[in-house]
Coordinates of C-alpha atoms in Angstrom, one line a residue:
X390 CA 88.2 140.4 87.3
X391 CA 90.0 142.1 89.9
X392 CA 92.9 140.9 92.3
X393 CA 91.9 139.5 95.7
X394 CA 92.6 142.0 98.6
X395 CA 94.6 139.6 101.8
X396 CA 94.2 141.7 105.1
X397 CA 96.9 141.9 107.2
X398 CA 96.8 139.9 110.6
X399 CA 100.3 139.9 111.5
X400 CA 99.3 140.8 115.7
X401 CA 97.4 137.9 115.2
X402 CA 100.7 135.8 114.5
X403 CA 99.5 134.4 110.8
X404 CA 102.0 134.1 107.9
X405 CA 102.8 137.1 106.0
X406 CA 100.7 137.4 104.7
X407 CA 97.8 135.8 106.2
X408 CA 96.1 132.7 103.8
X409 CA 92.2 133.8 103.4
X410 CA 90.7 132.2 100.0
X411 CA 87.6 133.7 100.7
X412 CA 88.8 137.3 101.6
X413 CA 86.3 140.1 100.3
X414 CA 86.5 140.3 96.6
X415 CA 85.9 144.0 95.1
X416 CA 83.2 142.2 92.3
X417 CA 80.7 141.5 95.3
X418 CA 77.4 142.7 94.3
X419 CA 76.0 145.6 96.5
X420 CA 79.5 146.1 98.2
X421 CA 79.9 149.3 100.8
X422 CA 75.6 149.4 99.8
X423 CA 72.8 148.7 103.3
X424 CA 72.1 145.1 102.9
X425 CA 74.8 143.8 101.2
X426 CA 76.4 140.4 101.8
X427 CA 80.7 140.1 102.4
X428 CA 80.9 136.8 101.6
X429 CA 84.2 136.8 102.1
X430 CA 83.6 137.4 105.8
X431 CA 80.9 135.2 106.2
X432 CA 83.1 132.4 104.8
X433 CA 86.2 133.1 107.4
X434 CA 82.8 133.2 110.2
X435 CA 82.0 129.4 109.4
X436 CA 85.5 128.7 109.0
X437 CA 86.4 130.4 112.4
X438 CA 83.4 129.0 113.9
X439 CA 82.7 125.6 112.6
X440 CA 82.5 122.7 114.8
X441 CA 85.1 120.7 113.0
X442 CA 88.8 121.2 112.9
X443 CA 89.6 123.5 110.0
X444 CA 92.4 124.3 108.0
X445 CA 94.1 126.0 105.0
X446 CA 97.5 123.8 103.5
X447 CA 99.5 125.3 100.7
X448 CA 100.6 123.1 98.3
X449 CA 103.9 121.8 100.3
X450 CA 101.3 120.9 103.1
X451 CA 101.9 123.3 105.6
X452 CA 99.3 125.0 107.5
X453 CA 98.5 128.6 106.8
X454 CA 95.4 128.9 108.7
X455 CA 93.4 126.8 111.7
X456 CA 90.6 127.2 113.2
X457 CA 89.8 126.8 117.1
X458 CA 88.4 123.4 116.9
X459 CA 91.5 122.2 115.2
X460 CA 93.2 124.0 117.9
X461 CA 90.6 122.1 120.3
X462 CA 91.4 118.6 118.9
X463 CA 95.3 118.3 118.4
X464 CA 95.6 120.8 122.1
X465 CA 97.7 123.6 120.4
X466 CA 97.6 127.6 120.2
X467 CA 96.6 128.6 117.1
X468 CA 100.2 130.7 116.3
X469 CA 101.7 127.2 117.1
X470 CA 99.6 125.4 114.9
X471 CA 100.0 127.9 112.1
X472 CA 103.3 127.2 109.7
X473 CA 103.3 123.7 110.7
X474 CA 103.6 121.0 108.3
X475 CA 100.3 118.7 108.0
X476 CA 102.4 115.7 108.5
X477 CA 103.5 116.9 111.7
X478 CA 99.9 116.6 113.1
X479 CA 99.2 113.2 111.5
X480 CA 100.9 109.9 113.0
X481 CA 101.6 107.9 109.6
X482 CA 102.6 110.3 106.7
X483 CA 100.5 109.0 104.1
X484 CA 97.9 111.5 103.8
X485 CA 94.1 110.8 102.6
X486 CA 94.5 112.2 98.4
X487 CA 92.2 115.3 97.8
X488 CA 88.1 114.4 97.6
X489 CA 88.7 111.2 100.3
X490 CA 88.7 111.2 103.8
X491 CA 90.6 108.3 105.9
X492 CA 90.6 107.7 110.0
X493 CA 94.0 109.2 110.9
X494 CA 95.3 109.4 114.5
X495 CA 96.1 112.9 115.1
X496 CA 99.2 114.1 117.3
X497 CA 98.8 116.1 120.6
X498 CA 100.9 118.5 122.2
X499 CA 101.6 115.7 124.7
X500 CA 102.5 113.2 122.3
X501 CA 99.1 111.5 123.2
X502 CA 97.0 110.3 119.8
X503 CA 93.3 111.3 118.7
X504 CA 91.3 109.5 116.2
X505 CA 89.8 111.9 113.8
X506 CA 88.2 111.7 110.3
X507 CA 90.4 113.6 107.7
X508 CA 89.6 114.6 104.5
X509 CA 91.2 117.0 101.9
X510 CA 89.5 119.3 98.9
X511 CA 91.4 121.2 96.5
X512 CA 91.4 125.1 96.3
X513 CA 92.1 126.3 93.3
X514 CA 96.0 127.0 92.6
X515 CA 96.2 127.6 96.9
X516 CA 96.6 124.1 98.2
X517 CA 93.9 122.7 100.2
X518 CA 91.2 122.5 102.5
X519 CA 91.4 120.0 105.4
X520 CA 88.6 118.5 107.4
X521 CA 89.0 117.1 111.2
X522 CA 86.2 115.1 112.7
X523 CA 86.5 114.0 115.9
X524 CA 85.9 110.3 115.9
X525 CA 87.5 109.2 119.6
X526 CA 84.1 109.0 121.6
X527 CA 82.8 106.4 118.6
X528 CA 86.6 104.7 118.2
X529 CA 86.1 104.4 121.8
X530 CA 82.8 103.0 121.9
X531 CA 84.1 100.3 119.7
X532 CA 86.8 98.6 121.7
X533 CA 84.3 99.2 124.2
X534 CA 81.6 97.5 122.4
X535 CA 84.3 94.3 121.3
X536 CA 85.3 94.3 125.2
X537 CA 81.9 94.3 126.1
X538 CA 81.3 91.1 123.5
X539 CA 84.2 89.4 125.2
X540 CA 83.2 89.3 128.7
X541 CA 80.0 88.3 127.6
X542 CA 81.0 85.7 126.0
X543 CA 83.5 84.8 128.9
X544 CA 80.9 85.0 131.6
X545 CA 78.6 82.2 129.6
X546 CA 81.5 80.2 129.2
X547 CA 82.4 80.6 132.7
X548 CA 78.7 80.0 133.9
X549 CA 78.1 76.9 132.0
X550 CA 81.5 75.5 133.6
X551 CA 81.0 76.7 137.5
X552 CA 77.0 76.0 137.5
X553 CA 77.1 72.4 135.9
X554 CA 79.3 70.8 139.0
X555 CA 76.7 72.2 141.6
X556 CA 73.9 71.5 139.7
X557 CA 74.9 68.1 138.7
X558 CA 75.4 67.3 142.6
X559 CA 71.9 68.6 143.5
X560 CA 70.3 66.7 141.1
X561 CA 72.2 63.3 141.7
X562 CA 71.0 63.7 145.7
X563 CA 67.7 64.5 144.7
X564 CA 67.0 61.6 142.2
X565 CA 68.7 59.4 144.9
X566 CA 66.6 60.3 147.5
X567 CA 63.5 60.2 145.2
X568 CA 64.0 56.7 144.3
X569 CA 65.4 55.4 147.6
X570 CA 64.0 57.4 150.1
X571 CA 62.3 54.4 152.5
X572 CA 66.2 52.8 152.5
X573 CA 67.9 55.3 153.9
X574 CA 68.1 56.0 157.4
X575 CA 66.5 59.0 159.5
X576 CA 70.5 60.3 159.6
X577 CA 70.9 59.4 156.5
X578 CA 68.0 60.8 155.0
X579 CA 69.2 64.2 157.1
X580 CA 72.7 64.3 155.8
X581 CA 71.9 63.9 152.5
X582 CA 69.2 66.8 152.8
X583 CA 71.6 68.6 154.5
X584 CA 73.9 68.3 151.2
X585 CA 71.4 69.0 148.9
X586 CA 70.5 72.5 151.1
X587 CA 74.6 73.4 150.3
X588 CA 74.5 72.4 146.5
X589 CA 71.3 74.2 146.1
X590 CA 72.8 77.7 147.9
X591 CA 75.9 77.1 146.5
X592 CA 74.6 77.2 142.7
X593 CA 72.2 80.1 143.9
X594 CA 75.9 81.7 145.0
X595 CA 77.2 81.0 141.6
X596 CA 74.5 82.9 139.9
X597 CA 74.6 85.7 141.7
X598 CA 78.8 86.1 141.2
X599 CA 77.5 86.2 137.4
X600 CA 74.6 88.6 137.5
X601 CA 77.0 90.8 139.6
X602 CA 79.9 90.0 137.0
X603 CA 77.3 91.5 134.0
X604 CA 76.4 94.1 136.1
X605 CA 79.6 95.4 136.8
X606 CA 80.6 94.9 133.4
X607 CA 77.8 97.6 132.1
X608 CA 79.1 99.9 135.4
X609 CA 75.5 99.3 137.0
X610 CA 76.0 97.7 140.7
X611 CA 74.1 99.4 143.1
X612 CA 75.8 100.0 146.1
X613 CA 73.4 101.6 148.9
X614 CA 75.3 102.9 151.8
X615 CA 74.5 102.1 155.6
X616 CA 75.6 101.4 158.9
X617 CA 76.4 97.4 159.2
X618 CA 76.4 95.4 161.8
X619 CA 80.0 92.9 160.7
X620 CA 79.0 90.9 163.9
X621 CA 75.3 90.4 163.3
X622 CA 76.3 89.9 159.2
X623 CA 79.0 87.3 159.7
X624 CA 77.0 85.3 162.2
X625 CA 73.7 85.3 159.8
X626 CA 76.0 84.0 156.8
X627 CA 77.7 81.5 158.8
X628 CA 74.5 80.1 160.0
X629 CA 73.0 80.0 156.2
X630 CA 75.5 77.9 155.0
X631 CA 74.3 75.2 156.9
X632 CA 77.7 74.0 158.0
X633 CA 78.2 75.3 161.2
X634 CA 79.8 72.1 162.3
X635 CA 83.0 73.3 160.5
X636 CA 82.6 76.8 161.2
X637 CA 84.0 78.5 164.5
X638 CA 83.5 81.9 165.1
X639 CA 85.4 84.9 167.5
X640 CA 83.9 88.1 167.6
X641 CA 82.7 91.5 169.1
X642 CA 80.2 94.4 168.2
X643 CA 81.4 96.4 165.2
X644 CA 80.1 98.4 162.7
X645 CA 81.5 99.7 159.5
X646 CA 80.2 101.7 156.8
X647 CA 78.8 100.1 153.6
X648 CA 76.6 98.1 151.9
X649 CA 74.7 95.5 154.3
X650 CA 73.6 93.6 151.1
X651 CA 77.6 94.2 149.5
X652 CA 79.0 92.7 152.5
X653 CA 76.7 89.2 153.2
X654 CA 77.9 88.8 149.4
X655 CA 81.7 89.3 150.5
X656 CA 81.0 87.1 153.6
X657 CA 79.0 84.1 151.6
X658 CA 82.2 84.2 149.3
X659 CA 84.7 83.9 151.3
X660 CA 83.6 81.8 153.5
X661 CA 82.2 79.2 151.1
X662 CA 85.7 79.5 149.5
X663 CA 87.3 78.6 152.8
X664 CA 84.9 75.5 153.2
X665 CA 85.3 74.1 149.8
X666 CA 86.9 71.4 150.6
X667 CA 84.8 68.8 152.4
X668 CA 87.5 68.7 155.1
X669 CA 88.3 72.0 155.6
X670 CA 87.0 74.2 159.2
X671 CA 86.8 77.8 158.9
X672 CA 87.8 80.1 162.1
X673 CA 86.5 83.6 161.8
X674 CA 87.9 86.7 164.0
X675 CA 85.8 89.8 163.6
X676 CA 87.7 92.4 165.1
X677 CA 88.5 96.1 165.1
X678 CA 91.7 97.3 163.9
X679 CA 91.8 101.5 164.1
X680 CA 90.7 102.9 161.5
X681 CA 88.7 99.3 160.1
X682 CA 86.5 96.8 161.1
X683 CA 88.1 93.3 160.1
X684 CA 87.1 90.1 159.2
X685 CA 89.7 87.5 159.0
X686 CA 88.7 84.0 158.0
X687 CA 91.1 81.2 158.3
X688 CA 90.7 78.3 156.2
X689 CA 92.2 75.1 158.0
X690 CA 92.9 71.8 156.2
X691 CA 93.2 68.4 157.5
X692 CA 96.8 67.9 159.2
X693 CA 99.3 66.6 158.8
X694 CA 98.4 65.7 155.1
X695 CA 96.2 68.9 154.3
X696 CA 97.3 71.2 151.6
X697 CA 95.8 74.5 150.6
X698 CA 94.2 74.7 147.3
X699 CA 96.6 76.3 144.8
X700 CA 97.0 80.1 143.9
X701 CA 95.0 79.0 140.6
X702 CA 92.0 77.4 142.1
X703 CA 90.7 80.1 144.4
X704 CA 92.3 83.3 142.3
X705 CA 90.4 82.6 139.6
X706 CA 87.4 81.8 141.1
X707 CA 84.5 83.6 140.3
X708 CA 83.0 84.0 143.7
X709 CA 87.2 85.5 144.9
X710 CA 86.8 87.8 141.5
X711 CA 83.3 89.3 142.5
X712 CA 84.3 89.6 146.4
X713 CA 87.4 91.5 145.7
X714 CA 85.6 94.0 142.9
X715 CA 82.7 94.5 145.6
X716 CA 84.9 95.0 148.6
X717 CA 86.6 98.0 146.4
X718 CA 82.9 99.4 145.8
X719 CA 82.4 99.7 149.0
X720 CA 86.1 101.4 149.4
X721 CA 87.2 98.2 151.7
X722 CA 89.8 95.3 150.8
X723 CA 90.0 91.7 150.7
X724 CA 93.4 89.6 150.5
X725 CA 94.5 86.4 151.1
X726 CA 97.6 84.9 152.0
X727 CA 98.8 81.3 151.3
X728 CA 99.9 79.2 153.9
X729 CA 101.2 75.5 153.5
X730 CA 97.8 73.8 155.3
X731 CA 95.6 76.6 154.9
X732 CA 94.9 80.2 153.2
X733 CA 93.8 83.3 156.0
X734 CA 91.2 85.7 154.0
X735 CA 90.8 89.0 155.2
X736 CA 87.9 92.0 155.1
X737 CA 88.9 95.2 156.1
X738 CA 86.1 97.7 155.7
X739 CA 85.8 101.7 157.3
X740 CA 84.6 101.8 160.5
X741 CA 81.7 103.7 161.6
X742 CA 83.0 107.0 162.6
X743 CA 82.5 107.1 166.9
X744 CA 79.5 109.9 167.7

């Protein structure tokens, strides 16, 4: 048989010279003849063009020839690529053995990592061929998927914890004024409802922090964008949570962009945060402070003795969580700060740009 001819690509900045197993061999049938196949340019076509990182090792592992995808996957010029040693590409240096192929985290320019499938195949007395697959997006998609499995499992948890109080309360009133309802006195009868009407919109509250929660976890809340009315929205949550004995309210006309829906479930939050306690008064100021429309809600405990519930209580509340994550959405903020009798919550949200 007769010697294979290598071409010379030394503009192209290969090694001298340039490593082409499949260069044009002078057996081909039907060579220089119309119709004839070069296989051994048809081989360096699907090597050049392949979808997959490509690339030619000598027997000391160092790269004679890549291809773009290679080049695509590590974020290299070919001519810097070219002369490297494999190792140098690949994070551990245990390489996969020739026929296998191992997840390997590949080295970028950057230093940054990228999860790709290697394998290795033999050439005959030339070194090797070795495969690159791309495997981030489905690496990614994994610790997604596990992340996804934890919150899951974290919301339940959570929901069987924050829904059984509430519920337990509505029911106990219930069954008590079932059984007893001819005992109890006309303002009897009405404070109990009364606390029955708070249990029940608290724990429908507590439901919808969780359905939000799962949504946001899947990257699916809707957030439609309007003109609000913060007056018109604070004073209609205020009124629905049925304890406007404790509530006192300070405002003017504002409005802010956003989500009307977005911002009742801020309001409900915060404020049944503020009026957890049974003892506690709220004091809301809706005012406007250029550029933002702000809501400041003040919860006040009973004095001299009152203390503020600690950072642990409200922080990891779910209904503080779910407020704060919708206030970014709707590219506003909510803080709080901790005062010895009392914790002062705070909305701000972009105001309506003036006509």
């Amino acid at each position: 048989s007769q010697a294979v001819t290598l071409l010379d690509h030394s503009s192209e900045g290969f090694l001298q010279p340039p490593f082409r197993p499949w260069a044009p061999c002078a057996d081909t049938l039907g060579m220089g003849m119309p119709g004839c196949i070069d296989r051994g340019a048809l081989l360096q076509r699907a090597f050049d063009g392949a979808s997959i990182g490509l690339a030619v090792a000598d027997t000391q592992g160092r790269l004679l020839e890549v291809n773009d995808a290679l080049c695509r996957i590590v974020g290299r010029d070919r001519a810097v690529l070219t002369g490297k040693a494999l190792a140098e590409l690949i994070q551990t240096d245990d390489l996969p053995p020739d026929g296998s192929a191992v997840e390997k985290r590949l080295i970028g320019a950057d230093g940054s990592t990228t999860w790709a499938l290697v394998a290795r195949a033999a050439l005959p007395e030339s070194g090797s061929l070795v495969q690159f697959i791309d495997v981030s997006e489905q690496k990614q998609a994994d610790v997604d998927r596990e992340a996804a499995l934890v919150h899951r499992d974290r919301l339940i948890a959570g929901l069987s914890h924050e829904i059984r109080s509430p519920l337990t309360s509505v029911c106990g009133i219930a069954e008590e004024l079932y059984a007893g309802w001819g005992s109890f006195s006309e303002a009897e009868r009405h404070e109990l409802l009364q606390m029955l009407v708070e249990g029940g919109r608290r724990t429908a509250l507590t439901v919808d922090n969780f359905v939000i929660a799962a949504r946001d976890a899947t990257g699916v809340v809707r957030v439609d964008w309007g003109s609000v009315d913060l007056e018109h929205e604070v004073r209609t949550v205020a009124a629905g949570l049925a304890a406007e004995s404790r509530v006192s309210i300070t405002t003017q006309p504002i409005r802010v962009v956003g989500d009307p829906l977005r911002v009742r479930q801020i309001l409900h939050n915060v404020m049944a945060l503020a009026l957890g306690p049974d003892d506690a008064h709220a004091e809301i100021v809706v005012a406007h402070v250029a550029p933002c429309g702000i809501v400041r809600v003040t919860s006040l405990y009973a004095a001299p003795t009152g203390v503020a519930p600690s950072t642990d209580e409200w922080r990891g509340d779910m209904g503080w969580i779910v407020a704060r994550r919708l206030a970014d959405l709707i590219g506003g903020t909510l803080s709080a700060v901790e005062r010895p009798a009392s914790v002062v919550y705070e909305l701000a949200l972009p105001g309506e740009p003036e006509a």
